[in-house]
PDB file of C-alpha atoms in Angstrom:
ATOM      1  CA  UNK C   1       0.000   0.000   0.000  1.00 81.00           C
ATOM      2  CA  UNK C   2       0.931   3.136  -0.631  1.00 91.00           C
ATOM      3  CA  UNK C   3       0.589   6.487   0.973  1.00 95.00           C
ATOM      4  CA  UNK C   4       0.162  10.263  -1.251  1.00 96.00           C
ATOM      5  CA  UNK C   5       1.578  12.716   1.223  1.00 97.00           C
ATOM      6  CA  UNK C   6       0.633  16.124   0.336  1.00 97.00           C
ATOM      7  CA  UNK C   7       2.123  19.690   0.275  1.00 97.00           C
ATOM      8  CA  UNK C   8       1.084  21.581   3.552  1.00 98.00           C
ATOM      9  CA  UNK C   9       1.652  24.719   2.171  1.00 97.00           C
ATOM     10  CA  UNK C  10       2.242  26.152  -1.036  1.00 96.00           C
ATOM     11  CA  UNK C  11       5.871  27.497  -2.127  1.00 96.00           C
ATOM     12  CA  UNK C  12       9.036  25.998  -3.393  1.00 97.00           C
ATOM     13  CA  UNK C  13      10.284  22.782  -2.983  1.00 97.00           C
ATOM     14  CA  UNK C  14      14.052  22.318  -1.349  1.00 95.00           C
ATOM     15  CA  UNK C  15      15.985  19.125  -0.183  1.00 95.00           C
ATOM     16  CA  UNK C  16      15.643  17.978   3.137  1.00 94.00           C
ATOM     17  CA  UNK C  17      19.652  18.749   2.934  1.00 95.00           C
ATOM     18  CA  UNK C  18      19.325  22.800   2.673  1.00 95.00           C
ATOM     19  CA  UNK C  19      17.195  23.043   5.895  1.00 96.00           C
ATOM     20  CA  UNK C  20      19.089  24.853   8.342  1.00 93.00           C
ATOM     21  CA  UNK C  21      19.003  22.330  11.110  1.00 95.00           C
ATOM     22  CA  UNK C  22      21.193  19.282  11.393  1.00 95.00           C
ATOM     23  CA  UNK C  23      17.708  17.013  12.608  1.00 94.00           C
ATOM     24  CA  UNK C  24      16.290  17.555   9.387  1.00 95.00           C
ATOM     25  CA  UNK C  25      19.077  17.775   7.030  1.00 94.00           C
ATOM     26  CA  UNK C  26      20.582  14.593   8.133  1.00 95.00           C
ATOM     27  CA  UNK C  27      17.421  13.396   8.050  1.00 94.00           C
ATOM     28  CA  UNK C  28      17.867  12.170  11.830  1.00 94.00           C
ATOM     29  CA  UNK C  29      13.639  11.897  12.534  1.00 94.00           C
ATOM     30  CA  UNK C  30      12.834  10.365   9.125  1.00 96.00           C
ATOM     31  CA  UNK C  31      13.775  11.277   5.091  1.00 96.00           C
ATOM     32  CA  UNK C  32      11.098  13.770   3.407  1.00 97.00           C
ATOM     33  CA  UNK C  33      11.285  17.141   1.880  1.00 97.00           C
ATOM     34  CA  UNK C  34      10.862  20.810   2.817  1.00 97.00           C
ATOM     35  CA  UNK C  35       8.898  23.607   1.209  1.00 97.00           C
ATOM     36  CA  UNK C  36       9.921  27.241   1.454  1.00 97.00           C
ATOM     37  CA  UNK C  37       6.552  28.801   1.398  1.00 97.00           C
ATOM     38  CA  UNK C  38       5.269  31.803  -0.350  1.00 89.00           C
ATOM     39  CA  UNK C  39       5.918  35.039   1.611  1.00 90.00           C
ATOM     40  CA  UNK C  40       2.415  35.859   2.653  1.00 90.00           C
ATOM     41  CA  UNK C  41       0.305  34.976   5.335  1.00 87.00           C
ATOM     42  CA  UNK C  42      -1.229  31.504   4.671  1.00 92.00           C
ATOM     43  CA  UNK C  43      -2.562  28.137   5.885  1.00 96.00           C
ATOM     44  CA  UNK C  44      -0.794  24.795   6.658  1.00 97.00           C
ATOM     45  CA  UNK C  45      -3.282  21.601   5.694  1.00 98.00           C
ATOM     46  CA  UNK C  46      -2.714  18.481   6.928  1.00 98.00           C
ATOM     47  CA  UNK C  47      -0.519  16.294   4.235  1.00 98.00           C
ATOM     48  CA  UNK C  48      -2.502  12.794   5.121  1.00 98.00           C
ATOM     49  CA  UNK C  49      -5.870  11.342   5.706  1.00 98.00           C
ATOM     50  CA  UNK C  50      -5.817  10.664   9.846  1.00 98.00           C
ATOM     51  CA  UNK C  51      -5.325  11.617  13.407  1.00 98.00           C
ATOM     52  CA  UNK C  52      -3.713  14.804  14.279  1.00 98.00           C
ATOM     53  CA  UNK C  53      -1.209  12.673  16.987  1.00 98.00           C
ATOM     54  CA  UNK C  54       0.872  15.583  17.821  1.00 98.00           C
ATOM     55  CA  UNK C  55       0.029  19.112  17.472  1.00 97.00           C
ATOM     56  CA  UNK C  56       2.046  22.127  18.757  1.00 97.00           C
ATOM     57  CA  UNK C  57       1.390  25.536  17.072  1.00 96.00           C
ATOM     58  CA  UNK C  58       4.547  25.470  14.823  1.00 96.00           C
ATOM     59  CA  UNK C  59       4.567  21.311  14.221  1.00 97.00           C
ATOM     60  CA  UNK C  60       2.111  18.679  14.045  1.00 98.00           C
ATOM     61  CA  UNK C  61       1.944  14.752  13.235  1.00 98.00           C
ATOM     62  CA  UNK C  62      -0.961  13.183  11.313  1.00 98.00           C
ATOM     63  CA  UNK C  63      -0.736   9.548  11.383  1.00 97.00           C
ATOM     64  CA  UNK C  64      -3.034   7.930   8.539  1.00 96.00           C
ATOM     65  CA  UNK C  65      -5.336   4.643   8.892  1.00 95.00           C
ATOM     66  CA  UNK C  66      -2.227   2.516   7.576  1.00 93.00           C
ATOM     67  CA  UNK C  67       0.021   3.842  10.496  1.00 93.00           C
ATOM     68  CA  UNK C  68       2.675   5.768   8.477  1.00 95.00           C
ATOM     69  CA  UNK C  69       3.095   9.180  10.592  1.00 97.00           C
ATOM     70  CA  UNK C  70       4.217  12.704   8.539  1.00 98.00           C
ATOM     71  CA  UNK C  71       5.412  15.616  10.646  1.00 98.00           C
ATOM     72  CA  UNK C  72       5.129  18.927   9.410  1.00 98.00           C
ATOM     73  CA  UNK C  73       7.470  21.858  11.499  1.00 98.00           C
ATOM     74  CA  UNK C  74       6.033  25.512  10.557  1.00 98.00           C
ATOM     75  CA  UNK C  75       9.468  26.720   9.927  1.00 97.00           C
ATOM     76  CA  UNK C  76      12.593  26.175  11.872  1.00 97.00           C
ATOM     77  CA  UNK C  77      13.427  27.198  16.108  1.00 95.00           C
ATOM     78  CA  UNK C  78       9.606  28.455  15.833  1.00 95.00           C
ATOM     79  CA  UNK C  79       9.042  27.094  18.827  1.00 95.00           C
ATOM     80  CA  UNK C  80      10.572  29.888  20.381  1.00 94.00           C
ATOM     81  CA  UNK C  81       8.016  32.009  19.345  1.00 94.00           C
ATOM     82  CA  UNK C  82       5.540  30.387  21.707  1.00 94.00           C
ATOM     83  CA  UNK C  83       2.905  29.727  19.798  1.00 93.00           C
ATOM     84  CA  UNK C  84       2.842  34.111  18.475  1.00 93.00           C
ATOM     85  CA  UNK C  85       1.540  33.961  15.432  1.00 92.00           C
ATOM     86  CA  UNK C  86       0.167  30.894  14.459  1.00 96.00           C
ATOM     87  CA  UNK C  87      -3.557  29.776  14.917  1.00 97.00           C
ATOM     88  CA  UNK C  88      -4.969  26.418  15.681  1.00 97.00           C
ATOM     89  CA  UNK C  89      -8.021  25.062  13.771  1.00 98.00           C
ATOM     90  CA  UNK C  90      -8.028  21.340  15.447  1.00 98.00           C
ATOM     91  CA  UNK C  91      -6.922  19.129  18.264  1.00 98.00           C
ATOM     92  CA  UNK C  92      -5.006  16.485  19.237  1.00 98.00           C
ATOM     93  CA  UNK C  93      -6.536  13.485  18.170  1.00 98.00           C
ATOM     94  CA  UNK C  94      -9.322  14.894  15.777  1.00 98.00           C
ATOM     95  CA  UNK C  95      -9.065  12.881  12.488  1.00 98.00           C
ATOM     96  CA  UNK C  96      -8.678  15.260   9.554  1.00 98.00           C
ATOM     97  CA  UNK C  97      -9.011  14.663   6.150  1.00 98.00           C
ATOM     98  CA  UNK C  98      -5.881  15.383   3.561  1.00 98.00           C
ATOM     99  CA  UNK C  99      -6.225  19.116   2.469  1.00 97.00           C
ATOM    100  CA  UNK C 100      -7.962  20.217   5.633  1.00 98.00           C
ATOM    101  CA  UNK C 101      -6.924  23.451   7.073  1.00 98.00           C
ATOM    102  CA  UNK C 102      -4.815  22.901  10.946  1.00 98.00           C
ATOM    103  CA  UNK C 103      -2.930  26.129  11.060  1.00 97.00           C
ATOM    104  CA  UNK C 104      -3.275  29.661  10.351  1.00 97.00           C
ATOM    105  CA  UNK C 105       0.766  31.242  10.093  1.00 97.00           C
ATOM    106  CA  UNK C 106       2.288  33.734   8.686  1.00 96.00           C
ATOM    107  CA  UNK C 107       6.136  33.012   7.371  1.00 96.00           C
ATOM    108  CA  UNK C 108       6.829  36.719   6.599  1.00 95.00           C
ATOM    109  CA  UNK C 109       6.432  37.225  10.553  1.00 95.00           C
ATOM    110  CA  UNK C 110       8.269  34.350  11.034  1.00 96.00           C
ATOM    111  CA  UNK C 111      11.224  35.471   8.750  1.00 96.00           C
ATOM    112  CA  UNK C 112      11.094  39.547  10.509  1.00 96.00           C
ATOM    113  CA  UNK C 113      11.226  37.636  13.932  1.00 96.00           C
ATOM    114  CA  UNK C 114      14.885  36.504  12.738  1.00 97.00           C
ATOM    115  CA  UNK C 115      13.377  32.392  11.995  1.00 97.00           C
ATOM    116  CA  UNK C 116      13.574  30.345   8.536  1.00 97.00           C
ATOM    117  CA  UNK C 117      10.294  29.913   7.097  1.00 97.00           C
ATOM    118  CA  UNK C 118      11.357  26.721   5.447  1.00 98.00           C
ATOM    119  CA  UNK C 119       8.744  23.759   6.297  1.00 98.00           C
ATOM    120  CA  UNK C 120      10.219  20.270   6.326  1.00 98.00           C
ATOM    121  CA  UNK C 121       7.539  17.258   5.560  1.00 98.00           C
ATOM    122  CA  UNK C 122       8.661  14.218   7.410  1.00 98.00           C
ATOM    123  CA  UNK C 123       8.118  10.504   7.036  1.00 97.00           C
ATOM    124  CA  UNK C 124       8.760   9.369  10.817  1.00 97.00           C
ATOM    125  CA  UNK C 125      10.878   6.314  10.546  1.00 92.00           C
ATOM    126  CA  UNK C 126      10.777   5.645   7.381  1.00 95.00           C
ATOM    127  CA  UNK C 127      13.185   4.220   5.263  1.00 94.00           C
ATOM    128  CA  UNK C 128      14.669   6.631   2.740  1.00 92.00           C
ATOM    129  CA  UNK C 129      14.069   3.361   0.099  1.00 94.00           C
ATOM    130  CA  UNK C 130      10.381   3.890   0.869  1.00 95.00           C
ATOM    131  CA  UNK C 131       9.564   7.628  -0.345  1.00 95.00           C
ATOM    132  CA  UNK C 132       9.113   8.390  -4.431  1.00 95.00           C
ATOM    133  CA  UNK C 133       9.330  11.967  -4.630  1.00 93.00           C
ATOM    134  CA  UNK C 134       6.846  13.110  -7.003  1.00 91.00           C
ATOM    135  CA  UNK C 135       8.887  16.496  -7.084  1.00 82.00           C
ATOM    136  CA  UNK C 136      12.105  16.928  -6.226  1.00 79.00           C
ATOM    137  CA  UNK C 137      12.659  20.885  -6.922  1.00 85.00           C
ATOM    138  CA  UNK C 138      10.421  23.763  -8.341  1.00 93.00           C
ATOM    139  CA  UNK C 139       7.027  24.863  -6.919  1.00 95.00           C
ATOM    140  CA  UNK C 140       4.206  23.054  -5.576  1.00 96.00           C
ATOM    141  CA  UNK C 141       0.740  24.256  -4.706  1.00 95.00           C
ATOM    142  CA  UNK C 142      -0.701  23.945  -1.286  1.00 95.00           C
ATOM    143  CA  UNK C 143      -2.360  19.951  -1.801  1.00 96.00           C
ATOM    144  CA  UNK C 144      -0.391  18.678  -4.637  1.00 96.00           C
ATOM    145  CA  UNK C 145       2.109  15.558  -4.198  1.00 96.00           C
ATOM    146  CA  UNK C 146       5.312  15.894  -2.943  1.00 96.00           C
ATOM    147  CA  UNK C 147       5.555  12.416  -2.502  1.00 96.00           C
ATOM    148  CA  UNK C 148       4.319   8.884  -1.619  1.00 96.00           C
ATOM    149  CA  UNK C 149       5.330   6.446   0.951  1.00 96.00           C
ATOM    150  CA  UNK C 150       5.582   2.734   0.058  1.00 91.00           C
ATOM    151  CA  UNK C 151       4.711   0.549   2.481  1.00 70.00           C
ATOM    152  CA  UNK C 152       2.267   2.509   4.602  1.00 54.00           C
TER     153      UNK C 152
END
């Protein structure tokens, strides 16, 4: 089985490798890509069909029927902004539909309070083997592919 994971947000796609922290360029929490959204205010949708397992307001985990988790961080040492900025539109353990609004952000505010607004899309403990990027550079539209996830 195979899982679609979908763009959060809408901007341009980067390797995993050019996000500025080492858990997510060495892909230490799972392989995946990143998107460098747009710089206006937007929404971040979940990238799965599932539970919300983890929500914070700058990162959240969906975990789909089949079990495969994605993690989406709303840019990178945002969680020093304490939740400023970004609105919540479910909770923990709602199940949410692929496409369906979670967060409300803003990565311009991000970026002018000194943080990259670069948003990794993680397959937790997956194997790299596992992912077919559907898009590996270029833009991408807030619920296109970025890639699937064999095995899930």
């Amino acid at each position: 089985m195979s899982v679609a994971v979908l763009a959060p947000v809408s901007g341009r796609v980067v390797p995993l490798t050019e996000v500025g922290d080492p858990v997510f360029a060495q892909s230490i929490v799972g392989p995946g890509i990143a998107v460098e959204p747009a710089d206006e205010a937007t929404e971040a949708v979940a990238p799965v069909d599932g539970v919300v397992a983890a929500l914070h307001p700058h990162a959240f985990v969906v975990t789909s029927p089949t079990g495969v988790s994605v993690l989406v961080h709303l840019g990178i040492d945002t969680v020093r902004l304490k939740g400023e900025g970004f609105a919540l539109h479910v909770v923990k353990g709602e199940t949410v539909r692929a496409g369906q609004r979670l967060v409300d952000w803003s990565p311009p505010a991000v970026r002018a309070a000194g943080f990259a607004a670069v948003c990794p899309v993680i397959a937790l403990d997956a194997a790299p083997e596992a992912l077919r990027m559907a898009r590996d550079a270029g833009t991408v539209s807030v619920g296109a592919e970025l890639f699937s996830w064999s095995g899930g």
